PDB file of C-alpha atoms in Angstrom:
ATOM      1  CA  MET A   1      40.036-115.183 -43.594  1.00 47.00           C
ATOM      2  CA  LYS A   2      40.383-114.982 -47.384  1.00 47.00           C
ATOM      3  CA  ILE A   3      39.669-111.270 -47.626  1.00 46.00           C
ATOM      4  CA  LYS A   4      43.322-110.248 -47.732  1.00 48.00           C
ATOM      5  CA  PRO A   5      44.312-112.558 -50.633  1.00 49.00           C
ATOM      6  CA  LEU A   6      41.203-111.419 -52.499  1.00 46.00           C
ATOM      7  CA  PHE A   7      42.105-107.760 -51.964  1.00 47.00           C
ATOM      8  CA  VAL A   8      45.685-108.338 -53.151  1.00 44.00           C
ATOM      9  CA  ILE A   9      44.519-110.123 -56.277  1.00 44.00           C
ATOM     10  CA  LEU A  10      41.976-107.430 -57.122  1.00 40.00           C
ATOM     11  CA  ILE A  11      44.688-104.794 -56.809  1.00 45.00           C
ATOM     12  CA  SER A  12      46.882-106.959 -59.053  1.00 44.00           C
ATOM     13  CA  ILE A  13      44.135-107.082 -61.667  1.00 42.00           C
ATOM     14  CA  VAL A  14      43.888-103.291 -61.745  1.00 41.00           C
ATOM     15  CA  PHE A  15      47.675-102.974 -62.028  1.00 42.00           C
ATOM     16  CA  VAL A  16      48.087-105.585 -64.762  1.00 39.00           C
ATOM     17  CA  VAL A  17      45.232-104.247 -66.874  1.00 39.00           C
ATOM     18  CA  SER A  18      46.620-100.713 -66.607  1.00 41.00           C
ATOM     19  CA  PHE A  19      50.126-101.911 -67.489  1.00 39.00           C
ATOM     20  CA  ALA A  20      48.898-104.024 -70.381  1.00 40.00           C
ATOM     21  CA  HIS A  21      46.897-101.141 -71.795  1.00 41.00           C
ATOM     22  CA  ALA A  22      49.967 -98.887 -71.651  1.00 43.00           C
ATOM     23  CA  ALA A  23      52.168-101.548 -73.233  1.00 48.00           C
ATOM     24  CA  ASN A  24      49.690-101.933 -76.073  1.00 57.00           C
ATOM     25  CA  GLU A  25      49.721 -98.244 -76.951  1.00 68.00           C
ATOM     26  CA  PRO A  26      51.578 -97.505 -80.228  1.00 74.00           C
ATOM     27  CA  GLU A  27      54.248 -94.836 -80.065  1.00 91.00           C
ATOM     28  CA  ASP A  28      53.443 -91.281 -81.170  1.00 96.00           C
ATOM     29  CA  SER A  29      55.893 -91.369 -84.104  1.00 97.00           C
ATOM     30  CA  LEU A  30      54.126 -94.324 -85.764  1.00 98.00           C
ATOM     31  CA  ILE A  31      51.726 -92.351 -87.960  1.00 98.00           C
ATOM     32  CA  LEU A  32      50.302 -95.196 -90.051  1.00 98.00           C
ATOM     33  CA  TYR A  33      50.206 -98.961 -89.549  1.00 98.00           C
ATOM     34  CA  MET A  34      48.215-101.167 -91.894  1.00 98.00           C
ATOM     35  CA  SER A  35      48.624-104.842 -90.973  1.00 97.00           C
ATOM     36  CA  PHE A  36      45.758-105.824 -93.321  1.00 98.00           C
ATOM     37  CA  ASP A  37      44.823-108.526 -90.811  1.00 96.00           C
ATOM     38  CA  THR A  38      41.517-106.751 -90.182  1.00 89.00           C
ATOM     39  CA  ILE A  39      39.243-105.650 -93.028  1.00 93.00           C
ATOM     40  CA  ASP A  40      35.855-104.076 -92.300  1.00 93.00           C
ATOM     41  CA  GLY A  41      33.894-104.189 -95.534  1.00 94.00           C
ATOM     42  CA  LYS A  42      35.953-101.969 -97.839  1.00 96.00           C
ATOM     43  CA  SER A  43      37.841-100.372 -94.944  1.00 98.00           C
ATOM     44  CA  THR A  44      41.399-101.176 -93.896  1.00 98.00           C
ATOM     45  CA  ILE A  45      42.239-100.575 -90.238  1.00 97.00           C
ATOM     46  CA  ASP A  46      45.061 -98.301 -89.090  1.00 97.00           C
ATOM     47  CA  HIS A  47      46.577 -99.630 -85.854  1.00 96.00           C
ATOM     48  CA  SER A  48      48.406 -96.390 -85.074  1.00 97.00           C
ATOM     49  CA  LYS A  49      46.985 -94.073 -82.415  1.00 97.00           C
ATOM     50  CA  TYR A  50      45.779 -91.716 -85.163  1.00 98.00           C
ATOM     51  CA  GLU A  51      43.251 -94.151 -86.687  1.00 97.00           C
ATOM     52  CA  ASN A  52      43.879 -93.107 -90.282  1.00 98.00           C
ATOM     53  CA  HIS A  53      41.748 -95.890 -91.718  1.00 98.00           C
ATOM     54  CA  GLY A  54      41.787 -96.538 -95.455  1.00 98.00           C
ATOM     55  CA  GLU A  55      39.380 -97.567 -98.181  1.00 98.00           C
ATOM     56  CA  MET A  56      40.024-100.258-100.779  1.00 98.00           C
ATOM     57  CA  MET A  57      39.589 -99.031-104.339  1.00 97.00           C
ATOM     58  CA  GLY A  58      38.580-101.837-106.652  1.00 97.00           C
ATOM     59  CA  ASN A  59      38.626-105.319-105.187  1.00 97.00           C
ATOM     60  CA  PRO A  60      42.063-106.322-103.928  1.00 98.00           C
ATOM     61  CA  LYS A  61      42.014-109.843-102.521  1.00 98.00           C
ATOM     62  CA  HIS A  62      42.399-110.511 -98.786  1.00 98.00           C
ATOM     63  CA  VAL A  63      44.941-113.350 -98.773  1.00 98.00           C
ATOM     64  CA  ALA A  64      47.470-115.083 -96.528  1.00 98.00           C
ATOM     65  CA  GLY A  65      50.388-112.713 -95.993  1.00 98.00           C
ATOM     66  CA  LYS A  66      53.829-112.625 -94.443  1.00 98.00           C
ATOM     67  CA  PHE A  67      52.165-112.121 -91.048  1.00 97.00           C
ATOM     68  CA  GLY A  68      48.486-112.950 -90.862  1.00 96.00           C
ATOM     69  CA  LYS A  69      46.694-111.467 -93.867  1.00 97.00           C
ATOM     70  CA  ALA A  70      47.808-109.266 -96.779  1.00 98.00           C
ATOM     71  CA  LEU A  71      46.223-107.553 -99.765  1.00 99.00           C
ATOM     72  CA  LYS A  72      46.829-108.808-103.301  1.00 99.00           C
ATOM     73  CA  PHE A  73      46.600-106.154-106.037  1.00 98.00           C
ATOM     74  CA  ASN A  74      45.879-106.814-109.720  1.00 98.00           C
ATOM     75  CA  GLY A  75      48.392-104.268-111.053  1.00 97.00           C
ATOM     76  CA  VAL A  76      45.942-102.302-113.173  1.00 96.00           C
ATOM     77  CA  SER A  77      43.252-100.700-111.017  1.00 96.00           C
ATOM     78  CA  GLU A  78      43.374-101.699-107.330  1.00 97.00           C
ATOM     79  CA  PHE A  79      44.817 -99.769-104.401  1.00 98.00           C
ATOM     80  CA  VAL A  80      44.101 -98.479-100.883  1.00 98.00           C
ATOM     81  CA  GLU A  81      43.474 -94.790-100.206  1.00 98.00           C
ATOM     82  CA  ILE A  82      43.872 -93.120 -96.804  1.00 98.00           C
ATOM     83  CA  PRO A  83      42.429 -89.583 -96.631  1.00 98.00           C
ATOM     84  CA  HIS A  84      44.813 -86.735 -95.900  1.00 98.00           C
ATOM     85  CA  HIS A  85      45.241 -85.855 -92.253  1.00 98.00           C
ATOM     86  CA  GLU A  86      47.760 -83.560 -90.614  1.00 98.00           C
ATOM     87  CA  SER A  87      49.168 -86.510 -88.650  1.00 98.00           C
ATOM     88  CA  LEU A  88      50.323 -88.080 -91.936  1.00 98.00           C
ATOM     89  CA  THR A  89      52.464 -85.100 -92.955  1.00 97.00           C
ATOM     90  CA  VAL A  90      56.221 -84.964 -92.357  1.00 97.00           C
ATOM     91  CA  ASP A  91      58.596 -82.030 -92.617  1.00 94.00           C
ATOM     92  CA  GLN A  92      62.020 -83.530 -91.910  1.00 94.00           C
ATOM     93  CA  ASP A  93      62.540 -87.234 -91.203  1.00 97.00           C
ATOM     94  CA  VAL A  94      60.426 -90.203 -92.251  1.00 98.00           C
ATOM     95  CA  THR A  95      60.753 -93.997 -92.389  1.00 99.00           C
ATOM     96  CA  VAL A  96      58.474 -96.165 -94.534  1.00 99.00           C
ATOM     97  CA  MET A  97      58.442 -99.952 -94.683  1.00 99.00           C
ATOM     98  CA  ALA A  98      56.411-102.883 -95.947  1.00 99.00           C
ATOM     99  CA  TRP A  99      56.596-106.546 -96.803  1.00 99.00           C
ATOM    100  CA  ILE A 100      56.040-106.965-100.541  1.00 99.00           C
ATOM    101  CA  HIS A 101      55.643-109.987-102.828  1.00 99.00           C
ATOM    102  CA  THR A 102      55.803-108.512-106.308  1.00 99.00           C
ATOM    103  CA  GLU A 103      55.503-110.129-109.718  1.00 99.00           C
ATOM    104  CA  ARG A 104      57.369-107.360-111.558  1.00 98.00           C
ATOM    105  CA  HIS A 105      59.616-104.331-111.124  1.00 98.00           C
ATOM    106  CA  THR A 106      57.738-102.164-113.625  1.00 96.00           C
ATOM    107  CA  GLY A 107      54.376-100.502-113.688  1.00 95.00           C
ATOM    108  CA  PRO A 108      51.675-101.516-116.176  1.00 94.00           C
ATOM    109  CA  ASP A 109      52.823-101.697-119.809  1.00 92.00           C
ATOM    110  CA  GLU A 110      56.501-101.732-118.768  1.00 93.00           C
ATOM    111  CA  ALA A 111      56.288 -98.298-117.141  1.00 93.00           C
ATOM    112  CA  GLN A 112      59.501 -97.376-115.317  1.00 95.00           C
ATOM    113  CA  TRP A 113      58.053 -97.287-111.786  1.00 95.00           C
ATOM    114  CA  GLN A 114      55.648 -99.426-109.767  1.00 97.00           C
ATOM    115  CA  GLY A 115      54.149 -97.789-106.687  1.00 98.00           C
ATOM    116  CA  ILE A 116      54.291 -99.476-103.282  1.00 98.00           C
ATOM    117  CA  LEU A 117      53.035 -96.519-101.245  1.00 98.00           C
ATOM    118  CA  ALA A 118      53.006 -92.760-101.552  1.00 97.00           C
ATOM    119  CA  LYS A 119      51.755 -89.465-100.195  1.00 97.00           C
ATOM    120  CA  GLY A 120      51.653 -86.723-102.784  1.00 94.00           C
ATOM    121  CA  ASN A 121      53.120 -86.329-106.242  1.00 91.00           C
ATOM    122  CA  ASN A 122      54.054 -82.657-106.491  1.00 90.00           C
ATOM    123  CA  PRO A 123      55.300 -82.187-103.839  1.00 93.00           C
ATOM    124  CA  ARG A 124      55.940 -85.634-102.375  1.00 95.00           C
ATOM    125  CA  SER A 125      55.996 -86.398 -98.664  1.00 97.00           C
ATOM    126  CA  TYR A 126      57.159 -89.972 -99.278  1.00 97.00           C
ATOM    127  CA  SER A 127      56.903 -92.176-102.362  1.00 97.00           C
ATOM    128  CA  LEU A 128      58.315 -95.709-102.480  1.00 98.00           C
ATOM    129  CA  TRP A 129      58.442 -97.645-105.733  1.00 97.00           C
ATOM    130  CA  THR A 130      60.142-100.536-107.457  1.00 98.00           C
ATOM    131  CA  GLU A 131      62.120 -99.357-110.479  1.00 96.00           C
ATOM    132  CA  LYS A 132      62.531-100.950-113.909  1.00 96.00           C
ATOM    133  CA  ASN A 133      66.151-100.155-114.755  1.00 96.00           C
ATOM    134  CA  SER A 134      67.768-100.890-111.388  1.00 96.00           C
ATOM    135  CA  LYS A 135      65.355-103.671-110.343  1.00 98.00           C
ATOM    136  CA  CYS A 136      65.597-102.056-106.934  1.00 98.00           C
ATOM    137  CA  LEU A 137      63.735 -99.414-104.921  1.00 98.00           C
ATOM    138  CA  HIS A 138      63.171 -95.786-105.807  1.00 97.00           C
ATOM    139  CA  PHE A 139      62.392 -93.305-103.007  1.00 97.00           C
ATOM    140  CA  SER A 140      61.235 -89.781-103.707  1.00 96.00           C
ATOM    141  CA  VAL A 141      60.693 -86.903-101.259  1.00 95.00           C
ATOM    142  CA  GLY A 142      60.061 -83.233-102.004  1.00 92.00           C
ATOM    143  CA  PRO A 143      59.829 -81.985-105.601  1.00 85.00           C
ATOM    144  CA  PRO A 144      59.544 -84.618-108.372  1.00 75.00           C
ATOM    145  CA  GLN A 145      62.746 -83.283-109.943  1.00 78.00           C
ATOM    146  CA  GLY A 146      65.813 -83.950-107.804  1.00 77.00           C
ATOM    147  CA  GLY A 147      63.991 -85.478-104.857  1.00 88.00           C
ATOM    148  CA  GLY A 148      64.457 -89.117-105.808  1.00 94.00           C
ATOM    149  CA  SER A 149      67.131 -91.776-105.449  1.00 96.00           C
ATOM    150  CA  VAL A 150      67.615 -95.469-106.236  1.00 97.00           C
ATOM    151  CA  CYS A 151      69.070 -98.270-104.110  1.00 97.00           C
ATOM    152  CA  LYS A 152      71.903-100.625-105.098  1.00 95.00           C
ATOM    153  CA  GLY A 153      70.410-104.017-104.283  1.00 92.00           C
ATOM    154  CA  GLU A 154      67.723-105.981-106.082  1.00 97.00           C
ATOM    155  CA  VAL A 155      64.102-106.628-105.227  1.00 98.00           C
ATOM    156  CA  LYS A 156      63.532-110.294-106.000  1.00 98.00           C
ATOM    157  CA  LEU A 157      60.340-111.351-107.701  1.00 98.00           C
ATOM    158  CA  ASN A 158      57.710-113.768-106.422  1.00 99.00           C
ATOM    159  CA  GLU A 159      58.994-113.971-102.859  1.00 98.00           C
ATOM    160  CA  TRP A 160      58.460-111.943 -99.720  1.00 99.00           C
ATOM    161  CA  GLN A 161      60.894-109.036 -99.339  1.00 98.00           C
ATOM    162  CA  HIS A 162      61.030-106.536 -96.478  1.00 99.00           C
ATOM    163  CA  VAL A 163      61.660-103.087 -97.964  1.00 99.00           C
ATOM    164  CA  VAL A 164      62.522 -99.906 -96.066  1.00 99.00           C
ATOM    165  CA  ALA A 165      63.357 -96.362 -97.115  1.00 98.00           C
ATOM    166  CA  GLN A 166      63.952 -93.284 -95.021  1.00 98.00           C
ATOM    167  CA  VAL A 167      65.095 -89.696 -95.231  1.00 97.00           C
ATOM    168  CA  ASN A 168      67.145 -88.466 -92.287  1.00 97.00           C
ATOM    169  CA  ASP A 169      68.287 -84.842 -92.408  1.00 95.00           C
ATOM    170  CA  GLY A 170      68.485 -84.934 -96.202  1.00 95.00           C
ATOM    171  CA  THR A 171      70.022 -88.417 -96.489  1.00 97.00           C
ATOM    172  CA  HIS A 172      68.132 -91.289 -98.127  1.00 98.00           C
ATOM    173  CA  ARG A 173      68.784 -94.793 -96.791  1.00 98.00           C
ATOM    174  CA  TYR A 174      67.469 -98.153 -97.995  1.00 99.00           C
ATOM    175  CA  TRP A 175      67.205-101.652 -96.534  1.00 99.00           C
ATOM    176  CA  ILE A 176      66.057-104.925 -98.101  1.00 98.00           C
ATOM    177  CA  ASN A 177      65.506-107.834 -95.714  1.00 98.00           C
ATOM    178  CA  GLY A 178      67.429-105.988 -93.014  1.00 97.00           C
ATOM    179  CA  GLN A 179      70.500-105.338 -95.178  1.00 98.00           C
ATOM    180  CA  LYS A 180      71.420-101.756 -95.981  1.00 98.00           C
ATOM    181  CA  VAL A 181      71.467-101.285 -99.755  1.00 98.00           C
ATOM    182  CA  GLY A 182      71.945 -97.576-100.268  1.00 98.00           C
ATOM    183  CA  GLU A 183      72.738 -94.166 -98.798  1.00 98.00           C
ATOM    184  CA  ILE A 184      72.376 -90.982-100.848  1.00 97.00           C
ATOM    185  CA  VAL A 185      73.070 -87.526 -99.417  1.00 97.00           C
ATOM    186  CA  ASN A 186      71.961 -83.957-100.156  1.00 95.00           C
ATOM    187  CA  LYS A 187      68.298 -84.669-100.771  1.00 95.00           C
ATOM    188  CA  PRO A 188      65.429 -82.252-100.012  1.00 94.00           C
ATOM    189  CA  ASN A 189      63.277 -82.510 -96.923  1.00 91.00           C
ATOM    190  CA  PRO A 190      59.594 -83.491 -97.070  1.00 95.00           C
ATOM    191  CA  PRO A 191      57.106 -80.662 -97.680  1.00 95.00           C
ATOM    192  CA  GLY A 192      55.192 -80.863 -94.394  1.00 96.00           C
ATOM    193  CA  LEU A 193      51.722 -79.306 -94.423  1.00 96.00           C
ATOM    194  CA  GLU A 194      52.115 -78.200 -98.042  1.00 95.00           C
ATOM    195  CA  ASP A 195      51.186 -81.742 -99.102  1.00 96.00           C
ATOM    196  CA  ILE A 196      47.458 -82.330 -98.642  1.00 96.00           C
ATOM    197  CA  SER A 197      47.228 -85.462-100.808  1.00 96.00           C
ATOM    198  CA  PRO A 198      45.910 -88.797 -99.535  1.00 97.00           C
ATOM    199  CA  VAL A 199      48.229 -91.691 -98.786  1.00 98.00           C
ATOM    200  CA  VAL A 200      47.924 -94.537-101.283  1.00 98.00           C
ATOM    201  CA  ILE A 201      49.113 -98.146-101.048  1.00 98.00           C
ATOM    202  CA  GLY A 202      49.459-100.278-104.172  1.00 98.00           C
ATOM    203  CA  THR A 203      50.077 -97.324-106.478  1.00 97.00           C
ATOM    204  CA  ALA A 204      51.704 -93.877-106.457  1.00 94.00           C
ATOM    205  CA  GLY A 205      51.269 -90.462-108.042  1.00 82.00           C
ATOM    206  CA  GLY A 206      51.271 -90.443-111.807  1.00 71.00           C
ATOM    207  CA  GLY A 207      47.945 -91.871-112.886  1.00 70.00           C
ATOM    208  CA  ASN A 208      47.283 -95.367-114.183  1.00 77.00           C
ATOM    209  CA  ILE A 209      50.868 -96.333-115.023  1.00 84.00           C
ATOM    210  CA  ARG A 210      52.152 -97.170-111.532  1.00 94.00           C
ATOM    211  CA  TYR A 211      49.857 -99.824-110.065  1.00 97.00           C
ATOM    212  CA  PHE A 212      51.382-102.658-108.019  1.00 98.00           C
ATOM    213  CA  LEU A 213      51.101-106.299-109.101  1.00 99.00           C
ATOM    214  CA  GLY A 214      51.361-108.685-106.171  1.00 99.00           C
ATOM    215  CA  MET A 215      50.892-108.699-102.402  1.00 99.00           C
ATOM    216  CA  ILE A 216      51.621-106.031 -99.783  1.00 99.00           C
ATOM    217  CA  ASP A 217      51.632-106.602 -96.034  1.00 99.00           C
ATOM    218  CA  GLU A 218      52.555-104.766 -92.816  1.00 98.00           C
ATOM    219  CA  VAL A 219      52.781-101.172 -94.073  1.00 99.00           C
ATOM    220  CA  ARG A 220      54.266 -98.869 -91.412  1.00 98.00           C
ATOM    221  CA  ILE A 221      55.231 -95.193 -91.551  1.00 99.00           C
ATOM    222  CA  TRP A 222      57.054 -93.186 -88.871  1.00 98.00           C
ATOM    223  CA  ASN A 223      57.669 -89.452 -88.736  1.00 98.00           C
ATOM    224  CA  ARG A 224      61.240 -90.079 -87.600  1.00 98.00           C
ATOM    225  CA  ALA A 225      64.326 -91.948 -88.809  1.00 98.00           C
ATOM    226  CA  LEU A 226      64.450 -95.411 -87.263  1.00 98.00           C
ATOM    227  CA  SER A 227      67.836 -96.899 -86.421  1.00 98.00           C
ATOM    228  CA  GLU A 228      69.009-100.034 -88.194  1.00 98.00           C
ATOM    229  CA  GLU A 229      68.476-101.986 -84.978  1.00 97.00           C
ATOM    230  CA  GLU A 230      64.874-100.770 -84.779  1.00 97.00           C
ATOM    231  CA  ILE A 231      64.313-101.631 -88.438  1.00 98.00           C
ATOM    232  CA  ASN A 232      65.530-105.184 -87.958  1.00 97.00           C
ATOM    233  CA  LYS A 233      63.305-105.629 -84.914  1.00 96.00           C
ATOM    234  CA  GLN A 234      60.285-104.316 -86.821  1.00 97.00           C
ATOM    235  CA  MET A 235      61.016-106.658 -89.731  1.00 96.00           C
ATOM    236  CA  GLU A 236      60.504-109.704 -87.509  1.00 93.00           C
ATOM    237  CA  LYS A 237      57.223-108.570 -85.976  1.00 88.00           C
ATOM    238  CA  GLY A 238      53.658-108.795 -87.179  1.00 84.00           C
ATOM    239  CA  HIS A 239      50.687-107.067 -85.590  1.00 77.00           C
ATOM    240  CA  PHE A 240      50.339-109.529 -82.709  1.00 63.00           C
ATOM    241  CA  GLU A 241      54.051-109.377 -81.907  1.00 65.00           C
ATOM    242  CA  ILE A 242      54.068-105.575 -81.817  1.00 63.00           C
ATOM    243  CA  PHE A 243      51.069-105.409 -79.479  1.00 59.00           C
ATOM    244  CA  ALA A 244      51.910-108.582 -77.592  1.00 53.00           C
ATOM    245  CA  VAL A 245      50.550-107.767 -74.126  1.00 44.00           C
ATOM    246  CA  ASP A 246      46.896-108.811 -74.090  1.00 42.00           C
ATOM    247  CA  PRO A 247      44.968-107.599 -71.012  1.00 43.00           C
ATOM    248  CA  LYS A 248      42.336-110.310 -71.495  1.00 41.00           C
ATOM    249  CA  LEU A 249      44.948-113.059 -71.324  1.00 36.00           C
ATOM    250  CA  LYS A 250      46.525-111.507 -68.243  1.00 39.00           C
ATOM    251  CA  LEU A 251      43.104-111.195 -66.616  1.00 43.00           C
ATOM    252  CA  ALA A 252      42.305-114.829 -67.350  1.00 40.00           C
ATOM    253  CA  THR A 253      45.513-115.918 -65.651  1.00 37.00           C
ATOM    254  CA  ILE A 254      44.867-113.805 -62.548  1.00 39.00           C
ATOM    255  CA  TRP A 255      41.223-114.862 -62.312  1.00 41.00           C
ATOM    256  CA  GLY A 256      42.248-118.499 -62.542  1.00 44.00           C
ATOM    257  CA  ASN A 257      44.656-117.988 -59.673  1.00 44.00           C
ATOM    258  CA  LEU A 258      41.938-116.221 -57.678  1.00 42.00           C
ATOM    259  CA  LYS A 259      39.492-119.107 -58.079  1.00 45.00           C
ATOM    260  CA  ALA A 260      42.175-121.615 -57.145  1.00 43.00           C
ATOM    261  CA  GLN A 261      42.846-119.779 -53.888  1.00 45.00           C
ATOM    262  CA  GLN A 262      39.135-119.722 -53.011  1.00 48.00           C
ATOM    263  CA  ARG A 263      38.769-123.502 -53.221  1.00 45.00           C
TER     264      ARG A 263
END
């Protein structure tokens, strides 16, 4: 009788598919994840559970990135806009990160700041920039005056750099390529629901003087402060590594075993 092995394998299929689905679910605190691997017309896909999909403004190029695909921005008019949603607001801690490949530290016409990503300008939930004078990162949260800080490292040009900024109970922290490059205390908290602005990638608040020139990949935002260990793990993972358990692959393996036993 082959009924018993068949029954066991069918139960295994149900278990594995259920487990794989659970393992593929992004965590609640990941509020935005743009891998840029998948573009649907002018839409960019958010892989977080909140599905805060974006729209490309202008015509950024879909190019080979650090992991899979990235977007390349012309530095004068192109960006991605994600409509405001309550899930994108933060009122205490936040961590933002991306892989960037920038051709400059400044905005257009030698402006002091070049926007990587941002939500809001006055007030600001989170705004990450490269900065002209320091050649490093500038992170701003809360009011435009007094809410910003600058890191102590250097963002290198024309090569992929993993950049991270966070605010944790009023302390700003920065990492470049997994190395901590700044900690600044006594900073304001994010504004929470007061900020109803969209999220933008490839620019920041302030009009036409802060567009990004270069490529951006793997944008991720959490509404909590990630540990350094978590940051380093995230740095090494693209979309397919983060959601590595594929139910279809598991099913194919089990079904192959089932057919082998029936021969």
